[in-house]
Coordinates of C-alpha atoms in Angstrom, one line a residue:
M16 CA -7.6 23.9 -27.4
H17 CA -7.1 27.3 -27.0
S18 CA -8.6 30.0 -29.5
K19 CA -6.7 33.2 -29.9
T20 CA -8.5 34.8 -33.2
I21 CA -10.7 37.6 -30.6
F22 CA -8.8 40.0 -28.9
N23 CA -8.0 43.4 -28.1
I24 CA -3.7 45.0 -29.3
K25 CA -2.7 45.1 -25.2
T26 CA -3.7 41.2 -24.6
E27 CA -1.9 40.1 -28.1
V28 CA 1.8 42.4 -27.9
K29 CA 2.1 40.5 -24.3
R30 CA 1.3 36.9 -25.9
V31 CA 3.5 37.5 -28.7
I32 CA 6.3 38.9 -26.1
L33 CA 6.1 35.6 -24.2
K34 CA 5.0 33.7 -26.7
Y35 CA 8.0 34.2 -29.4
K36 CA 10.4 35.4 -26.8
E37 CA 13.3 33.2 -28.5
N38 CA 12.8 35.1 -31.9
P39 CA 12.3 38.5 -31.2
L40 CA 12.8 39.2 -34.9
K41 CA 9.3 37.5 -35.0
A42 CA 7.8 39.3 -31.8
Y43 CA 8.3 42.8 -33.4
F44 CA 6.8 41.9 -37.0
K45 CA 4.1 40.8 -35.2
I46 CA 3.8 43.7 -32.5
L47 CA 4.4 45.9 -35.7
F48 CA 1.3 44.8 -37.2
Y49 CA -1.4 44.7 -34.5
V50 CA -0.1 48.1 -34.2
L51 CA -0.6 49.4 -37.4
A52 CA -4.2 47.3 -38.0
G53 CA -5.0 49.3 -34.3
A54 CA -4.5 52.2 -36.8
F55 CA -7.6 51.6 -38.4
K56 CA -11.6 51.4 -37.2
N57 CA -13.3 48.3 -36.5
H58 CA -14.7 46.2 -38.8
F59 CA -18.0 47.0 -37.5
P60 CA -19.7 50.5 -38.3
K61 CA -20.0 52.4 -34.6
R62 CA -23.7 51.0 -33.7
P63 CA -25.7 54.0 -33.5
P64 CA -27.9 54.2 -29.5
K65 CA -31.1 52.9 -30.4
G66 CA -33.6 54.0 -27.6
N67 CA -33.0 52.5 -24.5
E68 CA -32.2 48.9 -26.5
I69 CA -29.0 47.7 -25.2
Y70 CA -27.1 45.1 -27.3
I71 CA -24.1 43.0 -25.8
A72 CA -22.0 40.9 -27.2
F73 CA -20.3 37.6 -25.7
I74 CA -16.8 36.5 -27.6
I75 CA -16.3 32.8 -26.7
E76 CA -12.8 31.0 -26.8
G77 CA -11.3 28.2 -26.4
G78 CA -12.2 24.1 -26.7
L79 CA -15.1 22.4 -26.4
G80 CA -15.0 21.6 -22.7
D81 CA -14.5 25.8 -23.1
F82 CA -17.5 26.0 -25.0
L83 CA -19.6 24.5 -22.9
I84 CA -18.8 25.9 -19.3
N85 CA -19.1 29.3 -20.6
I86 CA -22.5 28.9 -22.9
N87 CA -24.0 27.2 -19.1
F88 CA -22.5 30.6 -17.1
I89 CA -24.3 32.9 -20.2
H90 CA -27.5 31.1 -19.3
C91 CA -27.5 31.9 -15.7
L92 CA -26.5 35.4 -16.3
I93 CA -29.0 36.3 -19.1
E94 CA -31.7 34.4 -16.6
K95 CA -30.1 37.2 -14.1
V96 CA -30.3 40.3 -15.4
Y97 CA -32.3 39.8 -18.5
Q98 CA -35.7 42.3 -19.4
T99 CA -37.1 42.8 -23.3
N100 CA -34.7 46.1 -24.4
I101 CA -31.4 43.6 -24.0
H102 CA -30.7 41.9 -27.0
I103 CA -27.7 39.0 -27.1
D104 CA -24.9 38.6 -30.0
I105 CA -23.1 35.2 -29.4
I106 CA -19.7 36.3 -31.4
T107 CA -17.5 32.4 -31.5
N108 CA -14.7 31.6 -35.0
S109 CA -15.9 27.9 -34.5
K110 CA -19.4 27.2 -36.3
S111 CA -19.9 23.3 -35.1
F112 CA -19.8 25.2 -32.2
A113 CA -22.5 27.8 -33.4
Q114 CA -24.3 25.1 -34.7
S115 CA -25.4 22.6 -32.1
L116 CA -24.6 24.0 -28.6
I117 CA -25.5 27.0 -28.0
P118 CA -29.2 27.2 -26.5
D119 CA -32.0 29.5 -27.0
L120 CA -31.8 32.3 -24.8
P121 CA -33.7 35.1 -24.0
G122 CA -32.3 37.9 -25.7
L123 CA -30.5 35.7 -28.0
H124 CA -30.7 38.1 -31.7
K125 CA -27.6 36.9 -33.5
I126 CA -25.2 34.0 -33.3
K127 CA -21.9 35.1 -34.7
V128 CA -19.1 33.0 -36.6
I129 CA -16.4 35.5 -37.2
E130 CA -12.5 34.0 -38.4
K131 CA -10.8 36.8 -37.3
I132 CA -12.7 39.7 -35.1
K133 CA -10.0 41.9 -33.7
Y134 CA -11.6 45.1 -33.0
L135 CA -15.3 45.5 -31.2
K136 CA -14.7 48.5 -29.2
G137 CA -17.8 50.3 -29.7
Y138 CA -20.4 48.5 -31.7
Y139 CA -21.7 47.1 -28.9
D140 CA -23.2 48.7 -25.6
L141 CA -20.9 46.0 -23.7
E142 CA -18.8 43.6 -25.0
I143 CA -17.7 40.9 -22.7
K144 CA -14.6 38.1 -24.0
I145 CA -14.8 34.3 -21.6
F146 CA -12.6 32.2 -21.6
R147 CA -12.4 31.7 -17.6
R148 CA -14.1 34.1 -16.2
P149 CA -15.6 37.2 -18.4
Y150 CA -13.7 40.1 -19.4
I151 CA -14.5 43.4 -20.3
L152 CA -13.3 45.2 -23.5
Y153 CA -15.7 47.6 -23.6
K154 CA -19.0 49.7 -21.9
N155 CA -21.2 51.8 -22.3
I156 CA -21.8 53.1 -18.9
E157 CA -24.3 56.0 -19.3
R158 CA -26.0 53.5 -21.5
I159 CA -25.9 50.6 -19.0
K160 CA -26.8 52.7 -16.1
N161 CA -29.8 53.9 -17.5
F162 CA -31.2 51.6 -19.3
A163 CA -29.5 48.0 -17.5
P164 CA -28.9 48.9 -14.2
Q165 CA -29.4 45.3 -12.8
L166 CA -25.9 45.0 -14.8
L167 CA -23.9 47.2 -13.1
P168 CA -23.1 45.2 -9.8
F169 CA -21.6 42.6 -12.6
L170 CA -19.2 44.9 -14.7
S171 CA -18.4 46.6 -10.3
A172 CA -18.0 42.4 -9.6
W173 CA -15.7 42.0 -12.5
E174 CA -13.6 44.9 -13.0
V175 CA -11.8 44.3 -9.4
K176 CA -11.1 41.0 -10.5
Q177 CA -9.9 42.5 -13.7
E178 CA -7.8 44.6 -11.9
Q179 CA -6.3 42.8 -9.3
F180 CA -5.5 39.4 -11.5
S181 CA -3.8 41.7 -14.1
L182 CA -1.4 39.4 -15.4
L183 CA -3.4 36.0 -15.4
Y184 CA -6.2 38.2 -17.8
D185 CA -4.0 39.8 -20.1
N186 CA -1.8 36.6 -20.3
A187 CA -4.5 34.0 -20.8
P188 CA -4.4 30.5 -20.9
Y189 CA -0.8 30.3 -20.0
L190 CA -1.0 31.3 -16.5
E191 CA -4.2 29.5 -15.7
G192 CA -3.0 27.0 -13.5
T193 CA -2.2 29.7 -10.9
A194 CA -5.7 30.5 -10.9
D195 CA -7.0 27.4 -10.7
I196 CA -5.2 27.3 -7.4
L197 CA -6.4 30.7 -6.2
D198 CA -10.2 29.6 -7.1
A199 CA -9.4 26.0 -5.0
A200 CA -8.8 27.2 -2.1
D201 CA -12.1 29.4 -2.2
G202 CA -13.6 25.8 -3.1
K203 CA -14.9 27.4 -6.8
K204 CA -14.3 24.3 -9.1
R205 CA -13.2 24.8 -13.3
F206 CA -17.4 24.6 -13.9
V207 CA -18.1 28.1 -12.3
Q208 CA -15.0 29.8 -11.6
A209 CA -17.3 32.7 -14.1
D210 CA -19.2 33.5 -11.5
I211 CA -17.3 36.1 -9.9
A212 CA -18.5 36.9 -6.4
N213 CA -20.7 34.3 -6.6
L214 CA -23.2 36.8 -7.2
L215 CA -25.3 34.1 -9.1
N216 CA -24.9 31.7 -7.1
M217 CA -24.6 29.0 -9.9
D218 CA -23.9 25.3 -9.3
Y219 CA -22.4 22.3 -10.1
T220 CA -25.6 21.2 -13.4
F221 CA -25.2 22.6 -16.5
K222 CA -28.5 24.4 -16.9
A223 CA -28.5 25.7 -19.8
A224 CA -30.9 23.4 -22.5
I225 CA -28.7 22.2 -25.5
K226 CA -31.0 20.5 -28.0
T227 CA -29.6 17.5 -29.7
D228 CA -31.5 15.9 -33.4
K229 CA -33.0 12.7 -34.5
E230 CA -31.2 10.7 -31.8
K231 CA -33.0 7.6 -33.4
E232 CA -31.9 8.1 -36.5
T233 CA -28.6 9.1 -35.6
L234 CA -28.7 5.5 -33.2
Q235 CA -29.8 4.0 -36.5
K236 CA -27.3 5.0 -38.6
F237 CA -24.4 3.8 -35.9
N238 CA -25.9 0.3 -34.9
L239 CA -26.6 1.5 -32.1
F240 CA -30.3 1.8 -32.2
R241 CA -31.6 -1.0 -28.7
R242 CA -28.6 -2.1 -27.7
T243 CA -26.8 -1.2 -24.1
Y244 CA -23.3 0.7 -25.0
I245 CA -20.4 1.9 -23.9
T246 CA -18.9 5.0 -25.0
I247 CA -14.3 5.2 -24.8
A248 CA -12.4 8.2 -26.5
R249 CA -8.6 8.4 -26.2
E250 CA -7.5 12.0 -27.7
V251 CA -7.4 15.9 -26.5
G252 CA -8.4 18.4 -27.8
Y253 CA -5.8 20.5 -28.4
D254 CA -4.3 21.1 -31.4
K255 CA -0.1 21.4 -30.8
V256 CA -0.2 18.0 -29.3
V257 CA -1.4 14.4 -30.5
E258 CA 0.4 12.3 -27.0
S259 CA -1.1 14.4 -24.4
T260 CA 0.2 14.2 -20.8
K261 CA -3.4 13.9 -19.6
L262 CA -4.0 10.4 -21.5
W263 CA -3.7 7.4 -20.4
P264 CA -1.4 4.6 -22.6
L265 CA -3.2 3.1 -24.9
D266 CA -2.1 -0.7 -23.7
N267 CA -4.1 0.6 -20.8
Y268 CA -7.0 0.7 -22.7
R269 CA -6.6 -2.4 -25.2
E270 CA -6.2 -4.1 -21.4
L271 CA -9.7 -2.3 -19.7
T272 CA -11.4 -3.3 -23.4
K273 CA -11.0 -7.0 -23.2
L274 CA -11.9 -7.6 -20.0
I275 CA -14.7 -5.1 -20.5
K276 CA -16.0 -7.9 -24.0
Q277 CA -14.8 -10.9 -21.6
N278 CA -16.7 -10.5 -18.8
F279 CA -20.0 -8.1 -20.5
P280 CA -20.2 -10.0 -23.9
N281 CA -23.1 -8.6 -24.6
V282 CA -22.4 -4.6 -23.7
T283 CA -20.3 -3.1 -27.3
I284 CA -17.8 -0.3 -26.4
A285 CA -18.3 2.4 -29.1
E286 CA -15.0 4.6 -29.7
V287 CA -15.8 7.5 -30.2
G288 CA -14.3 11.9 -30.5
A289 CA -12.3 13.7 -33.6
G290 CA -10.3 11.0 -35.1
K291 CA -6.5 13.0 -33.6
G292 CA -4.0 10.0 -32.0
T293 CA -4.1 6.2 -32.3
R294 CA -6.6 4.6 -31.7
I295 CA -7.7 2.5 -29.2
A296 CA -9.2 -0.2 -31.7
E297 CA -8.6 -4.0 -29.8
N298 CA -12.0 -4.5 -28.7
I299 CA -13.5 -1.9 -30.2
D300 CA -17.3 -3.0 -31.5
V301 CA -17.9 0.2 -33.7
V302 CA -15.0 3.2 -34.3
L303 CA -16.9 6.5 -34.6
S304 CA -13.5 8.4 -33.6
G305 CA -13.6 10.4 -36.9
K306 CA -16.9 9.7 -38.5
T307 CA -19.9 11.5 -37.1
S308 CA -20.7 15.3 -36.8
L309 CA -21.0 17.4 -33.8
E310 CA -24.5 17.6 -34.0
E311 CA -24.0 12.6 -33.8
A312 CA -22.1 13.0 -31.4
K313 CA -24.0 14.4 -29.2
A314 CA -27.1 11.4 -29.8
I315 CA -24.0 8.4 -29.0
I316 CA -22.4 10.5 -25.7
K317 CA -25.8 11.7 -24.3
N318 CA -27.5 7.7 -25.0
A319 CA -24.3 6.0 -23.8
L320 CA -24.9 3.7 -21.2
L321 CA -21.2 4.7 -19.9
H322 CA -18.7 7.2 -20.7
I323 CA -14.5 6.1 -19.9
D324 CA -12.7 9.4 -20.3
T325 CA -9.7 11.9 -19.2
E326 CA -10.8 15.3 -18.4
G327 CA -12.1 16.5 -21.6
G328 CA -14.6 18.5 -23.9
L329 CA -16.9 14.6 -24.5
S330 CA -16.5 14.7 -21.1
Y331 CA -18.8 18.2 -20.3
L332 CA -21.4 17.5 -23.3
R333 CA -22.4 14.3 -22.2
H334 CA -22.6 16.3 -18.9
A335 CA -24.3 19.2 -20.3
L336 CA -27.0 16.7 -21.9
H337 CA -27.6 15.0 -18.5
G338 CA -26.5 12.5 -20.4
G339 CA -25.4 10.3 -17.4
A340 CA -21.9 9.6 -15.1
S341 CA -19.0 9.2 -16.7
I342 CA -15.6 7.4 -15.6
I343 CA -12.4 9.6 -16.0
L344 CA -8.7 9.7 -15.7
M345 CA -7.0 11.9 -14.0
G346 CA -3.3 13.1 -13.5
P347 CA -2.0 16.5 -14.3
T348 CA -6.1 18.4 -13.7
D349 CA -6.8 18.2 -10.6
P350 CA -9.9 16.6 -9.8
N351 CA -11.2 19.3 -6.4
I352 CA -10.8 21.3 -9.4
Y353 CA -11.7 19.5 -12.8
N354 CA -14.0 17.5 -11.4
L355 CA -17.8 17.0 -12.7
E356 CA -21.1 16.4 -11.1
G357 CA -22.1 12.8 -10.9
N358 CA -19.0 11.7 -12.3
I359 CA -16.3 8.9 -11.6
C360 CA -12.6 10.6 -11.4
I361 CA -9.7 7.9 -10.7
C362 CA -7.0 10.3 -9.9
S363 CA -3.2 8.5 -8.0
K364 CA -1.1 9.7 -5.9
A365 CA 1.9 9.4 -7.3
C366 CA 3.2 12.8 -8.6
P367 CA 2.3 15.8 -5.1
I368 CA 1.4 17.7 -7.7
H369 CA -0.7 18.5 -10.9
C370 CA 0.5 20.3 -13.7
A371 CA -2.2 21.5 -15.4
E372 CA -1.7 24.9 -17.0
L373 CA 1.3 25.7 -14.7
L374 CA 3.0 26.1 -18.1
P375 CA 2.3 26.8 -21.4
Q376 CA 3.8 23.2 -22.4
W377 CA 2.3 21.2 -20.3
Q378 CA 0.4 18.7 -22.3
E379 CA 2.8 17.7 -24.8
N380 CA 5.8 17.3 -21.5
C381 CA 5.6 16.0 -18.4
H382 CA 7.5 18.7 -16.5
K383 CA 9.3 15.1 -14.2
I384 CA 13.1 14.0 -14.9
K385 CA 12.1 11.1 -13.6
D386 CA 8.9 9.2 -14.0
K387 CA 7.6 10.8 -16.6
N388 CA 3.4 10.5 -16.6
I389 CA 3.7 8.6 -13.6
C390 CA 0.6 10.4 -12.9
M391 CA -1.4 8.4 -15.5
K392 CA 1.0 5.5 -15.4
S393 CA 0.4 4.2 -11.9
I394 CA -3.9 4.5 -12.7
T395 CA -4.0 0.6 -13.0
V396 CA -6.8 -1.5 -15.2
D397 CA -7.1 -2.8 -12.3
M398 CA -8.9 0.4 -10.7
V399 CA -10.7 1.0 -14.0
F400 CA -12.4 -2.2 -14.5
S401 CA -13.9 -2.5 -10.3
E402 CA -15.3 0.5 -11.2
V403 CA -16.4 -0.3 -14.8
K404 CA -18.0 -3.2 -13.3
K405 CA -19.9 -1.9 -11.0
I406 CA -21.9 0.5 -12.9
L407 CA -23.2 -2.4 -15.9
N408 CA -23.8 -4.7 -12.5
E409 CA -26.2 -2.2 -11.8
A410 CA -27.5 -2.2 -14.8
G411 CA -28.0 -5.8 -15.4
C412 CA -26.1 -6.4 -17.4
R413 CA -25.1 -9.6 -18.4
T414 CA -22.1 -11.4 -17.2
N415 CA -20.1 -14.3 -18.5

């Protein structure tokens, strides 16, 4: 899901023109509203300079996977530049993310959950919006030079990137497919896209310590404690669509769970997720989709022997919690960009391209005229079960 609740006028006007190109009247009134809103002072009084204290705001957008990747980037950045006069605020529109996914960071001052922040300019010494890459909204360069000069190389590199690729930045997320291709040319995956010019030398390990709470109690609550279980999910976090092009056919999931139960009857299968879309249902021992909080989902995903999913938020959550390998089915999303370290990626070559983010509606409709969704349909049940069997056998799971 791509949140657009935190923005500046220039970016939002461009977004509105693109979004409502078929309805110019609606676009006109939307733009008029933003321009008029800009005539008023922002919701925050201007913070008076406080000696050598530097205040930084990170505004985080995106869904679960995006949020986790951004938090990891912030952790790596702060680890590099922190000194005691730096104070960090993290601003997001998701209460559950704010409560469950933000680790203890040096200098963390406040976590703010605000649905509609439009203009922050001048309240902080440095205001950075992160979707996939850091985007500087405002900087007090003189105060940063004087009191946090170690930030200057980063700001310089980010601004160069912003200028070079302004079309991509100003229209995010609509041109992210192009940005992905450019990053892939440099051998850079989604997980480290925010590390502009490799100034942080980020690797593919999740460094931020995301805590889990009451793991034992959660597993007991859902009858998973001391059981060998795997988790499986079939949904996406994108609000505009249920049957995304990223999803493997429902019948394939049901055939897979049938094979798992036939061959490994003592392995419990738990279906997880937020509760969107059509449930797998068949051969599922514990139905948890839509029945857990994010905090509970963390404990369940972390302690599973295996997680099976398409590329998306839950696979990033398991990676962030160091929960072990996942089997990830990919079609529209390119494994060279999206696959995470340690995961087993199954991807067919049936389609010559990966279409993720190339068009605004890429999750809603396959662009192909013939053989629609062939990328996911051509992943066979046997291909997936073969990998599942290897993992369960290596774990010593009893077979029939």
